[in-house]
Amino acid sequence: MFRPSSVWGPGVLLLLISASVTAAELSVETPEGRLDLLKQQIAAGEMGPALATARQASDVAERSALLEMVADAQMNTGDFGAALGAARSIPDAEVRDRTQRQRAELQSLNGGNGAQFQQLIDLIQENTEGPWQDIDGIGGTTTWEPNGVRVDPLGLLARLSAREQTGRLEALGVRSRQADLQKDMAQPSELRMVSLTRLERAVSERLASGQPVVESMLRLAGLTEVHYVFVYPDAGEVVIAGPAEGWKYTANGDTVGTESEHPTLQLDDLVTVLRTFSPEGESVFGCSINPRQDGLKDLKQFVETSQSNGPLDSRRTNRWVKTLGEKLGRQDIEIYGVPADSRAARVIVEADYRMKLIGIGKLEPVASIPNYFDLLAQTNDQETGAIDALRWWLTMKYEQVLHSDDHNAFEIRGSSVLCQSENQFLNEQGEHVPTGKSEPTNRLFASNFTQHYDELAAVDPIFADMQNVFDLALVAALIRHEGLDNRIDWDRGAFASGGQYQPAHYATPLECDSVVNHRVYNGKDVVVQVAGGVQVDLMAIVTDETLNQPSPRLSGVAAQSKAPELPAGRWWWDAR
């Protein structure tokens, strides 16, 4: 499976965790002594000291064997997240691969019902890639490509809401109330129901008692998409529903469905966007990686000087391209609406970065999305010697959001991602000036990217992951815009802004180096990419009464789709 390696950065990731040193953590000088001590620590459940003991071994074979023992012990207790960290630190490749395969198999057989990661380091290593300061002695770095991702769920919600006249949601309501409690969570389900209110109570209870949030909660019972949202005012329930299955871990530590290999929805992302679409939130989020004005000015002057000297000597091409990057220099990364250290931020920045690499021909994951330069060579649209500043950005794309007359049932149709484009130009001050227009080749790239997005998402899961974030954001926007939480008197508890549940934190990128590719046409024409990001008047859209229409035929859906009787603490079920 195509998945370019990337590391959340830039810079060095340092994890400084202070702790007192117990006698069990003291150095042991002989292999026999280390083995005996490690067995005692494992028997006592002291996995942290056991890891420290294993890492004292200087011999690669001994350290690998001891770390494998620790990982096995962690898997036996169901702590698959911690086992991943231990497995990754095994120096012997054969032992490391064997341990990681065993962990993935056990995790899959367990239906994803493992313990939550006990340390921040486990959380970070679970969801990003090494090298790691505490394991490898070095940190990770990355280079980012400029441009922006735009997310605006509330606007699309209002524009695409429509009447549903066929009665399908009413029929679905009858079906969804029948839970099949005999199925294991690992079994595929066409329609799995997850009660957000019950889940929040279950999470709150575990946190209050000092227990970890279990893996099934973190993965939202294996949901891979959201198709429906239901509200039950009398029962005080908000429920999301969609296809689900058991899950497994990829080599990068991401969770995907065991059959579909589609990324699972994440509790961290849900809580993040719920807080974004709360009274305290910004109700919009996204990212933008922006070239600095001085860099653009220097770049413009360099290109103009090169053009005045006539056609570029082929022997100077590599040096010329390198100088382009040097003139453009570093760029600033802006993340807004969600915490910059959140998983949601990581996903949208990484997806945006890869889109730009595809656009400039640095990545070629699918043949159906040719890069801009190849398209330009075919269409010959580059007619002047000016510097075109190409802008591409991603946003949500849905066919419809249907709702019942009483607004107790919602269906999300045609979830996808839209790539948009614009041509800009650079003025003498190095500012990129919008034109409001996109030339044919630029539009063609954006159109291909949108049309073949599902194909791309199947090859590179980061794009499917971003679509998951968008879908959860639409759910959060529905809850906010429709006042679903107020209707059932739900204050969001641990999921509220400032609530007890704390999503994992990731290193926050502040700047990045430019990535440059080039084609020279007619000996003079140069194409350069710059930043994206568009502002939308959200309130003007959501308050437009012509965009929100009732559907009398869907009245009563909530009563007919009322949640079934469930055992105490149960927050999910499969509809028959």
Coordinates of C-alpha atoms in Angstrom, one line a residue:
M1 CA 0.0 0.0 0.0
F2 CA 1.3 3.4 -1.0
R3 CA 1.8 5.6 2.1
P4 CA 4.7 8.1 2.1
S5 CA 6.6 8.2 5.3
S6 CA 6.2 11.5 7.3
V7 CA 7.1 12.6 10.8
W8 CA 5.1 15.2 12.7
G9 CA 7.5 18.1 13.2
P10 CA 9.5 20.0 12.3
G11 CA 12.3 20.0 14.9
V12 CA 13.3 17.5 17.5
L13 CA 10.6 15.8 19.6
L14 CA 11.7 15.7 23.2
L15 CA 9.7 13.9 25.9
L16 CA 10.9 14.8 29.4
I17 CA 9.0 12.7 31.9
S18 CA 10.2 13.2 35.5
A19 CA 9.8 10.4 38.0
S20 CA 11.4 9.1 41.1
V21 CA 13.8 6.2 40.8
T22 CA 12.8 3.1 42.7
A23 CA 15.2 0.3 43.8
A24 CA 13.7 -1.8 41.0
E25 CA 15.0 0.6 38.4
L26 CA 18.6 0.5 39.6
S27 CA 21.3 -0.8 37.2
V28 CA 22.0 -4.6 37.2
E29 CA 25.3 -5.5 35.7
T30 CA 24.9 -9.2 34.6
P31 CA 22.5 -10.7 32.1
E32 CA 21.3 -13.2 34.6
G33 CA 20.6 -10.5 37.1
R34 CA 18.7 -8.4 34.6
L35 CA 16.6 -11.3 33.5
D36 CA 15.7 -12.2 37.1
L37 CA 14.9 -8.6 38.0
L38 CA 12.8 -8.1 34.9
K39 CA 10.7 -11.3 35.6
Q40 CA 10.1 -9.9 39.1
Q41 CA 9.0 -6.5 37.8
I42 CA 6.7 -8.1 35.2
A43 CA 5.1 -10.3 37.9
A44 CA 4.5 -7.2 40.0
G45 CA 3.0 -5.3 37.1
E46 CA 5.8 -2.7 37.1
M47 CA 6.1 -2.3 33.3
G48 CA 7.9 1.0 33.4
P49 CA 10.8 -0.2 35.6
A50 CA 10.8 -3.4 33.4
L51 CA 11.3 -1.4 30.3
A52 CA 14.2 0.5 32.0
T53 CA 15.8 -2.8 33.0
A54 CA 15.5 -4.2 29.5
R55 CA 17.1 -1.1 28.0
Q56 CA 20.1 -1.4 30.3
A57 CA 21.4 -4.3 28.2
S58 CA 24.1 -3.3 25.9
D59 CA 24.1 -6.5 23.9
V60 CA 21.6 -6.3 21.0
A61 CA 20.3 -9.8 21.3
E62 CA 19.8 -9.6 25.1
R63 CA 18.1 -6.2 24.9
S64 CA 15.8 -7.5 22.1
A65 CA 14.9 -10.6 24.1
L66 CA 14.1 -8.6 27.2
L67 CA 12.0 -6.0 25.4
E68 CA 10.1 -8.8 23.7
M69 CA 9.3 -10.2 27.1
V70 CA 8.0 -6.8 28.2
A71 CA 5.9 -6.4 25.1
D72 CA 4.4 -9.9 25.6
A73 CA 3.5 -9.1 29.1
Q74 CA 1.8 -5.8 28.1
M75 CA -0.2 -7.6 25.4
N76 CA -1.3 -10.2 27.9
T77 CA -2.7 -7.4 30.1
G78 CA -4.5 -5.9 27.1
D79 CA -2.3 -2.8 27.0
F80 CA -1.7 -2.9 23.2
G81 CA -0.7 0.8 23.0
A82 CA 2.2 0.3 25.5
A83 CA 3.2 -2.9 23.7
L84 CA 3.5 -1.0 20.5
G85 CA 6.1 1.4 22.1
A86 CA 8.1 -1.6 23.5
A87 CA 8.0 -3.4 20.2
R88 CA 9.2 -0.4 18.3
S89 CA 12.2 -0.1 20.6
I90 CA 13.5 -3.6 19.9
P91 CA 16.8 -3.2 18.0
D92 CA 16.8 -6.6 16.3
A93 CA 14.6 -6.3 13.1
E94 CA 13.5 -9.9 13.1
V95 CA 12.4 -9.9 16.7
R96 CA 10.8 -6.5 16.3
D97 CA 8.7 -7.5 13.3
R98 CA 7.7 -10.8 15.0
T99 CA 6.5 -8.9 18.0
Q100 CA 4.6 -6.3 16.0
R101 CA 2.9 -9.0 14.0
Q102 CA 1.9 -10.8 17.2
R103 CA 0.6 -7.6 18.7
A104 CA -1.5 -6.8 15.5
E105 CA -3.0 -10.3 15.5
L106 CA -3.9 -10.2 19.2
Q107 CA -5.3 -6.7 18.9
S108 CA -7.5 -7.8 16.0
L109 CA -8.7 -10.9 17.8
N110 CA -9.5 -8.9 20.8
G111 CA -11.8 -6.7 18.7
G112 CA -9.9 -3.6 19.7
N113 CA -10.8 -3.8 23.3
G114 CA -7.5 -3.0 24.8
A115 CA -6.5 -0.6 27.6
Q116 CA -5.8 3.1 27.0
F117 CA -2.1 4.1 26.8
Q118 CA -0.7 4.8 30.2
Q119 CA 1.8 7.5 29.4
L120 CA 1.8 10.5 27.0
I121 CA 4.8 8.9 25.3
D122 CA 2.7 5.9 24.4
L123 CA -0.1 8.1 23.0
I124 CA 2.3 10.1 20.8
Q125 CA 4.2 7.1 19.5
E126 CA 0.9 5.3 18.8
N127 CA -0.3 7.9 16.3
T128 CA 3.0 9.2 14.8
E129 CA 6.2 7.8 13.5
G130 CA 9.8 7.7 14.9
P131 CA 12.6 8.2 15.4
W132 CA 12.1 8.9 19.1
Q133 CA 14.3 10.7 21.6
D134 CA 13.7 8.1 24.3
I135 CA 14.0 5.0 22.0
D136 CA 16.4 6.0 19.3
G137 CA 18.3 8.9 20.9
I138 CA 17.2 11.3 18.2
G139 CA 14.1 13.2 17.3
G140 CA 12.1 13.4 14.1
T141 CA 11.9 16.1 11.5
T142 CA 9.9 16.8 8.4
T143 CA 9.7 19.1 5.4
W144 CA 6.3 20.6 4.5
E145 CA 4.9 21.8 1.2
P146 CA 3.0 25.2 1.1
N147 CA -0.7 25.7 0.9
G148 CA -3.9 25.3 3.0
V149 CA -6.8 23.1 4.0
R150 CA -10.2 24.7 4.6
V151 CA -12.9 23.1 6.7
D152 CA -16.3 24.8 6.9
P153 CA -19.0 22.3 8.0
L154 CA -21.7 24.7 9.3
G155 CA -21.9 26.5 5.9
L156 CA -22.3 23.2 4.0
L157 CA -24.8 22.0 6.6
A158 CA -27.2 24.9 5.9
R159 CA -26.7 24.9 2.2
L160 CA -27.3 21.1 1.7
S161 CA -30.1 20.5 4.2
A162 CA -33.1 19.2 2.2
R163 CA -36.4 17.6 2.6
E164 CA -36.6 13.8 2.5
Q165 CA -40.0 12.7 1.1
T166 CA -39.6 9.0 0.7
G167 CA -40.0 7.8 4.2
R168 CA -36.7 5.9 4.2
L169 CA -35.5 7.5 7.5
E170 CA -38.8 6.5 9.2
A171 CA -38.2 2.9 8.1
L172 CA -34.6 3.1 9.3
G173 CA -35.8 4.3 12.6
V174 CA -37.8 1.1 13.2
R175 CA -34.8 -1.0 12.2
S176 CA -32.3 0.8 14.3
R177 CA -34.1 0.3 17.5
Q178 CA -33.5 -3.5 17.4
A179 CA -30.1 -4.2 18.9
D180 CA -28.2 -7.4 18.3
L181 CA -26.2 -7.7 21.5
Q182 CA -24.8 -11.1 20.6
K183 CA -22.4 -9.8 18.0
D184 CA -18.9 -9.1 19.1
M185 CA -17.5 -5.7 18.4
A186 CA -15.0 -7.2 16.0
Q187 CA -17.7 -8.4 13.7
P188 CA -18.6 -6.2 10.7
S189 CA -21.8 -4.3 10.9
E190 CA -23.7 -2.4 8.2
L191 CA -25.2 -0.1 10.8
R192 CA -23.6 0.3 14.3
M193 CA -25.2 2.8 16.7
V194 CA -23.0 4.7 19.1
S195 CA -24.7 6.8 21.7
L196 CA -22.5 9.9 22.3
T197 CA -24.3 10.7 25.6
R198 CA -23.8 7.2 27.0
L199 CA -20.2 7.1 25.8
E200 CA -19.5 10.4 27.5
R201 CA -21.0 9.1 30.8
A202 CA -18.9 5.9 30.5
V203 CA -15.7 7.9 29.8
S204 CA -16.5 10.2 32.7
E205 CA -17.0 7.3 35.1
R206 CA -13.7 5.7 34.1
L207 CA -11.8 9.0 34.5
A208 CA -13.4 9.7 37.8
S209 CA -12.3 6.3 39.2
G210 CA -8.8 6.6 37.8
Q211 CA -9.2 4.0 35.1
P212 CA -8.0 4.4 31.6
V213 CA -10.3 4.9 28.6
V214 CA -10.4 1.6 26.9
E215 CA -9.5 1.0 23.2
S216 CA -13.0 0.4 22.1
M217 CA -14.0 3.9 23.3
L218 CA -11.0 5.5 21.6
R219 CA -12.0 3.9 18.3
L220 CA -15.7 4.6 18.6
A221 CA -16.6 0.9 18.5
G222 CA -15.0 0.5 15.1
L223 CA -17.1 3.0 13.2
T224 CA -15.5 3.8 9.8
E225 CA -18.1 6.3 8.6
V226 CA -21.0 8.4 9.8
H227 CA -24.2 8.0 7.8
Y228 CA -26.9 9.0 10.4
V229 CA -27.5 11.2 13.4
F230 CA -30.5 10.6 15.7
V231 CA -31.7 12.5 18.8
Y232 CA -34.1 11.1 21.4
P233 CA -35.3 14.0 23.5
D234 CA -37.3 11.9 26.0
A235 CA -34.4 9.5 26.6
G236 CA -31.7 12.3 26.5
E237 CA -29.8 10.5 23.7
V238 CA -27.7 11.6 20.7
V239 CA -26.7 8.7 18.5
I240 CA -24.4 8.5 15.5
A241 CA -24.6 5.5 13.2
G242 CA -22.7 4.0 10.3
P243 CA -20.7 0.9 9.1
A244 CA -18.3 -0.6 11.6
E245 CA -15.9 -3.5 12.0
G246 CA -13.0 -4.8 14.0
W247 CA -9.7 -3.0 13.5
K248 CA -6.0 -3.6 13.2
Y249 CA -2.9 -1.5 13.4
T250 CA -0.8 -0.5 10.4
A251 CA 3.0 -0.3 10.5
N252 CA 2.6 3.4 11.3
G253 CA 0.5 2.7 14.3
D254 CA -2.8 3.9 12.7
T255 CA -6.0 1.9 13.2
V256 CA -7.9 0.6 10.1
G257 CA -10.7 -1.8 9.6
T258 CA -9.7 -5.4 9.4
E259 CA -11.7 -6.0 6.2
S260 CA -12.0 -2.6 4.5
E261 CA -8.7 -1.1 5.7
H262 CA -10.5 2.2 6.0
P263 CA -9.3 4.3 9.0
T264 CA -11.5 4.1 12.0
L265 CA -13.2 7.1 13.5
Q266 CA -11.3 8.5 16.6
L267 CA -12.6 9.7 19.9
D268 CA -9.9 12.3 20.1
D269 CA -11.1 13.8 16.8
L270 CA -14.7 13.8 17.9
V271 CA -13.9 15.6 21.2
T272 CA -11.7 18.1 19.4
V273 CA -14.4 19.1 16.9
L274 CA -17.1 19.1 19.5
R275 CA -15.1 21.7 21.3
T276 CA -14.6 23.7 18.1
F277 CA -18.4 23.7 17.4
S278 CA -19.3 24.7 21.0
P279 CA -20.3 28.2 22.2
E280 CA -16.7 28.7 23.2
G281 CA -15.3 27.4 19.9
E282 CA -14.6 29.2 16.6
S283 CA -17.0 27.0 14.6
V284 CA -14.5 26.7 11.7
F285 CA -11.0 25.2 11.5
G286 CA -8.2 24.6 9.0
C287 CA -4.6 25.2 8.3
S288 CA -2.5 27.3 6.1
I289 CA 1.3 27.1 5.3
N290 CA 2.3 30.5 4.2
P291 CA 5.4 31.7 2.3
R292 CA 6.9 34.8 3.9
Q293 CA 6.6 38.0 1.9
D294 CA 10.3 38.7 1.9
G295 CA 10.9 35.2 0.4
L296 CA 8.3 35.7 -2.3
K297 CA 9.8 39.1 -3.2
D298 CA 13.3 37.6 -3.4
L299 CA 11.9 34.7 -5.5
K300 CA 10.2 37.1 -7.9
Q301 CA 13.4 39.1 -8.4
F302 CA 15.5 36.0 -9.0
V303 CA 13.1 34.6 -11.6
E304 CA 12.8 38.0 -13.4
T305 CA 16.6 38.2 -13.5
S306 CA 16.8 34.7 -14.9
Q307 CA 14.2 35.4 -17.5
S308 CA 16.0 38.5 -18.6
N309 CA 19.1 36.4 -19.3
G310 CA 17.3 34.3 -21.8
P311 CA 16.7 30.5 -21.9
L312 CA 18.1 28.5 -18.9
D313 CA 21.2 26.5 -19.6
S314 CA 20.4 22.9 -19.0
R315 CA 23.7 22.5 -17.1
R316 CA 22.5 25.0 -14.5
T317 CA 19.0 23.6 -14.0
N318 CA 19.7 21.7 -10.7
R319 CA 21.5 24.7 -9.2
W320 CA 18.7 27.0 -10.4
V321 CA 16.0 24.9 -8.8
K322 CA 17.9 24.7 -5.5
T323 CA 18.2 28.5 -5.6
L324 CA 14.5 28.8 -6.0
G325 CA 14.0 27.0 -2.7
E326 CA 16.6 29.1 -1.0
K327 CA 15.1 32.3 -2.2
L328 CA 11.6 31.3 -1.1
G329 CA 13.1 30.2 2.3
R330 CA 11.1 29.0 5.2
Q331 CA 7.3 29.2 5.6
D332 CA 5.0 29.8 8.5
I333 CA 2.4 27.2 9.5
E334 CA -0.9 28.5 10.8
I335 CA -3.5 26.2 12.4
Y336 CA -6.8 27.7 13.5
G337 CA -10.0 26.5 15.1
V338 CA -8.6 23.3 16.6
P339 CA -5.6 23.0 18.9
A340 CA -2.4 23.1 16.9
D341 CA -1.1 20.0 18.9
S342 CA -4.3 18.0 18.2
R343 CA -4.6 14.9 16.0
A344 CA -7.1 16.6 13.8
A345 CA -4.5 19.3 13.1
R346 CA -1.9 16.7 12.3
V347 CA -4.3 15.0 9.8
I348 CA -5.3 18.0 7.8
V349 CA -1.8 19.4 7.6
E350 CA -0.4 16.0 6.5
A351 CA -3.2 15.6 3.9
D352 CA -2.7 19.1 2.6
Y353 CA 1.1 18.5 2.4
R354 CA 0.7 15.4 0.3
M355 CA -1.9 17.0 -2.0
K356 CA 0.7 19.7 -2.9
L357 CA 3.4 17.0 -3.4
I358 CA 1.0 15.3 -5.8
G359 CA 0.3 18.6 -7.5
I360 CA 3.9 19.4 -8.2
G361 CA 4.8 15.9 -9.3
K362 CA 6.8 14.8 -6.2
L363 CA 4.3 12.0 -5.4
E364 CA 2.3 9.9 -8.0
P365 CA 0.0 7.7 -6.0
V366 CA -2.7 7.2 -8.7
A367 CA -2.4 7.7 -12.5
S368 CA -5.9 9.3 -12.6
I369 CA -4.6 12.4 -10.9
P370 CA -1.8 13.8 -13.2
N371 CA 0.4 16.5 -11.7
Y372 CA 0.0 20.1 -12.8
F373 CA 3.1 20.1 -14.9
D374 CA 2.0 17.1 -16.9
L375 CA -1.4 18.7 -17.5
L376 CA 0.3 22.0 -18.5
A377 CA 2.4 20.3 -21.1
Q378 CA -0.7 18.8 -22.6
T379 CA -2.8 22.0 -22.6
N380 CA -0.1 24.6 -23.3
D381 CA -1.9 27.2 -21.1
Q382 CA 1.2 28.9 -20.0
E383 CA 1.3 31.9 -22.4
T384 CA 3.1 34.6 -20.6
G385 CA 6.4 35.1 -18.8
A386 CA 4.7 36.0 -15.5
I387 CA 5.0 34.0 -12.3
D388 CA 1.7 32.2 -11.7
A389 CA 0.9 31.6 -8.0
L390 CA -1.2 28.5 -8.0
R391 CA -3.6 28.0 -5.1
W392 CA -5.2 24.7 -4.2
W393 CA -7.2 24.0 -1.1
L394 CA -9.5 21.2 0.3
T395 CA -12.9 21.5 1.8
M396 CA -15.9 19.4 2.6
K397 CA -18.2 18.0 -0.2
Y398 CA -21.6 16.4 0.5
E399 CA -24.5 15.6 -1.8
Q400 CA -27.2 16.3 0.8
V401 CA -27.9 16.4 4.6
L402 CA -31.5 15.2 4.9
H403 CA -33.6 15.8 8.0
S404 CA -36.9 14.8 9.4
D405 CA -39.7 17.3 10.0
D406 CA -39.1 17.3 13.7
H407 CA -35.3 17.4 13.2
N408 CA -34.8 14.2 15.2
A409 CA -33.2 12.2 12.4
F410 CA -30.5 13.2 9.9
E411 CA -28.9 11.4 7.0
I412 CA -25.5 12.4 5.6
R413 CA -25.3 11.6 1.9
G414 CA -22.4 11.6 -0.5
S415 CA -19.5 12.4 1.9
S416 CA -16.4 13.4 0.0
V417 CA -13.7 16.1 -0.3
L418 CA -13.6 19.0 -2.7
C419 CA -10.4 20.4 -4.2
Q420 CA -10.7 24.0 -5.3
S421 CA -8.3 26.2 -7.2
E422 CA -7.4 29.8 -8.0
N423 CA -4.6 31.6 -9.9
Q424 CA -2.9 34.5 -8.2
F425 CA 0.0 36.7 -9.2
L426 CA 3.0 38.2 -7.3
N427 CA 3.3 42.0 -7.2
E428 CA 6.5 43.9 -6.8
Q429 CA 6.3 43.6 -2.9
G430 CA 6.2 39.9 -3.1
E431 CA 2.5 39.7 -2.1
H432 CA 0.3 37.1 -3.7
V433 CA -2.8 38.9 -5.1
P434 CA -6.1 36.9 -5.6
T435 CA -7.7 37.0 -9.0
G436 CA -10.9 35.1 -8.3
K437 CA -10.2 33.0 -11.4
S438 CA -8.6 29.7 -12.2
E439 CA -7.1 28.9 -15.6
P440 CA -8.1 25.7 -17.3
T441 CA -5.1 23.6 -16.3
N442 CA -5.4 24.6 -12.7
R443 CA -9.1 23.8 -12.7
L444 CA -8.4 20.5 -14.4
F445 CA -6.0 19.4 -11.6
A446 CA -8.5 20.3 -8.9
S447 CA -11.3 18.6 -10.8
N448 CA -9.3 15.4 -11.2
F449 CA -8.4 15.5 -7.5
T450 CA -12.0 15.8 -6.5
Q451 CA -13.3 13.2 -9.0
H452 CA -10.8 10.6 -8.1
Y453 CA -10.6 11.3 -4.4
D454 CA -12.1 8.0 -3.3
E455 CA -9.5 6.2 -5.4
L456 CA -6.7 8.2 -3.8
A457 CA -8.1 7.7 -0.3
A458 CA -8.0 3.9 -0.9
V459 CA -4.3 4.1 -1.7
D460 CA -3.2 6.7 0.8
P461 CA -5.2 6.4 4.1
I462 CA -4.4 9.9 5.3
F463 CA -7.0 11.2 2.8
A464 CA -9.6 8.8 4.2
D465 CA -8.6 9.9 7.6
M466 CA -9.2 13.6 6.8
Q467 CA -12.6 12.7 5.4
N468 CA -13.3 11.1 8.8
V469 CA -12.4 14.3 10.5
F470 CA -14.7 16.2 8.2
D471 CA -17.6 13.8 8.9
L472 CA -17.2 14.1 12.7
A473 CA -17.0 17.9 12.2
L474 CA -20.3 17.8 10.4
V475 CA -21.8 15.8 13.3
A476 CA -20.5 18.5 15.7
A477 CA -21.9 21.2 13.5
L478 CA -25.3 19.5 13.4
I479 CA -25.3 19.3 17.2
R480 CA -24.4 23.0 17.5
H481 CA -26.6 24.3 14.7
E482 CA -29.7 22.2 15.6
G483 CA -29.2 22.7 19.4
L484 CA -29.4 18.9 19.9
D485 CA -27.4 19.1 23.1
N486 CA -29.7 21.7 24.5
R487 CA -32.8 19.8 23.5
I488 CA -31.7 16.8 25.7
D489 CA -30.1 18.9 28.4
W490 CA -26.6 17.5 27.8
D491 CA -23.8 19.7 28.9
R492 CA -21.3 17.5 27.0
G493 CA -19.6 16.6 30.3
A494 CA -16.1 15.3 29.9
F495 CA -16.3 16.2 26.1
A496 CA -17.1 19.9 26.8
S497 CA -14.6 22.7 26.4
G498 CA -12.5 22.4 29.6
G499 CA -13.9 18.9 30.2
Q500 CA -12.0 16.1 32.0
Y501 CA -11.2 14.1 28.8
Q502 CA -7.9 15.2 27.3
P503 CA -7.1 14.1 23.7
A504 CA -3.5 13.2 22.9
H505 CA -1.0 15.9 22.2
Y506 CA 1.4 16.1 19.3
A507 CA 4.4 18.3 18.6
T508 CA 3.3 21.6 17.1
P509 CA 4.9 22.7 13.8
L510 CA 5.7 26.4 13.6
E511 CA 7.6 26.7 10.3
C512 CA 8.8 24.6 7.5
D513 CA 11.3 24.5 4.6
S514 CA 10.0 25.0 1.1
V515 CA 9.7 22.0 -1.3
V516 CA 10.3 23.1 -4.9
N517 CA 9.7 21.4 -8.3
H518 CA 9.8 23.1 -11.6
R519 CA 9.2 23.0 -15.4
V520 CA 10.5 25.6 -17.7
Y521 CA 8.2 26.2 -20.8
N522 CA 9.3 28.1 -23.9
G523 CA 12.6 28.9 -22.2
K524 CA 11.0 31.5 -19.9
D525 CA 7.8 30.5 -18.2
V526 CA 7.9 29.4 -14.5
V527 CA 5.2 28.1 -12.2
V528 CA 5.3 28.6 -8.4
Q529 CA 2.9 27.6 -5.6
V530 CA 1.8 29.8 -2.7
A531 CA -0.6 29.8 0.2
G532 CA -4.3 29.0 0.3
G533 CA -7.2 29.6 2.7
V534 CA -10.6 31.2 2.1
Q535 CA -12.9 33.1 4.6
V536 CA -16.6 32.3 4.6
D537 CA -19.4 34.3 6.2
L538 CA -20.8 31.4 8.2
M539 CA -23.7 33.1 10.0
A540 CA -25.0 34.6 6.7
I541 CA -25.3 31.0 5.5
V542 CA -26.8 29.3 8.5
T543 CA -29.4 32.0 9.1
D544 CA -30.7 31.9 5.5
E545 CA -34.2 30.5 6.0
T546 CA -34.5 29.5 2.3
L547 CA -31.8 26.9 2.8
N548 CA -33.6 25.1 5.6
Q549 CA -36.9 23.4 4.8
P550 CA -39.1 21.1 6.9
S551 CA -40.2 17.6 5.8
P552 CA -43.6 16.7 7.4
R553 CA -43.4 13.1 6.2
L554 CA -40.5 12.4 8.5
S555 CA -42.3 13.4 11.7
G556 CA -42.1 10.9 14.5
V557 CA -38.9 9.2 13.4
A558 CA -37.2 9.7 16.8
A559 CA -40.0 7.9 18.6
Q560 CA -39.8 5.0 16.3
S561 CA -36.0 4.7 16.5
K562 CA -35.7 5.0 20.2
A563 CA -32.6 3.3 21.6
P564 CA -33.2 -0.2 23.0
E565 CA -32.7 -1.4 26.5
L566 CA -29.0 -1.9 27.1
P567 CA -27.0 -3.3 30.0
A568 CA -25.5 -0.8 32.4
G569 CA -22.4 0.9 30.8
R570 CA -23.2 -0.3 27.3
W571 CA -23.0 2.6 24.8
W572 CA -23.1 0.9 21.4
W573 CA -25.2 -1.7 19.6
D574 CA -25.8 -3.1 16.1
A575 CA -29.1 -2.5 14.3
R576 CA -30.7 -5.6 12.8

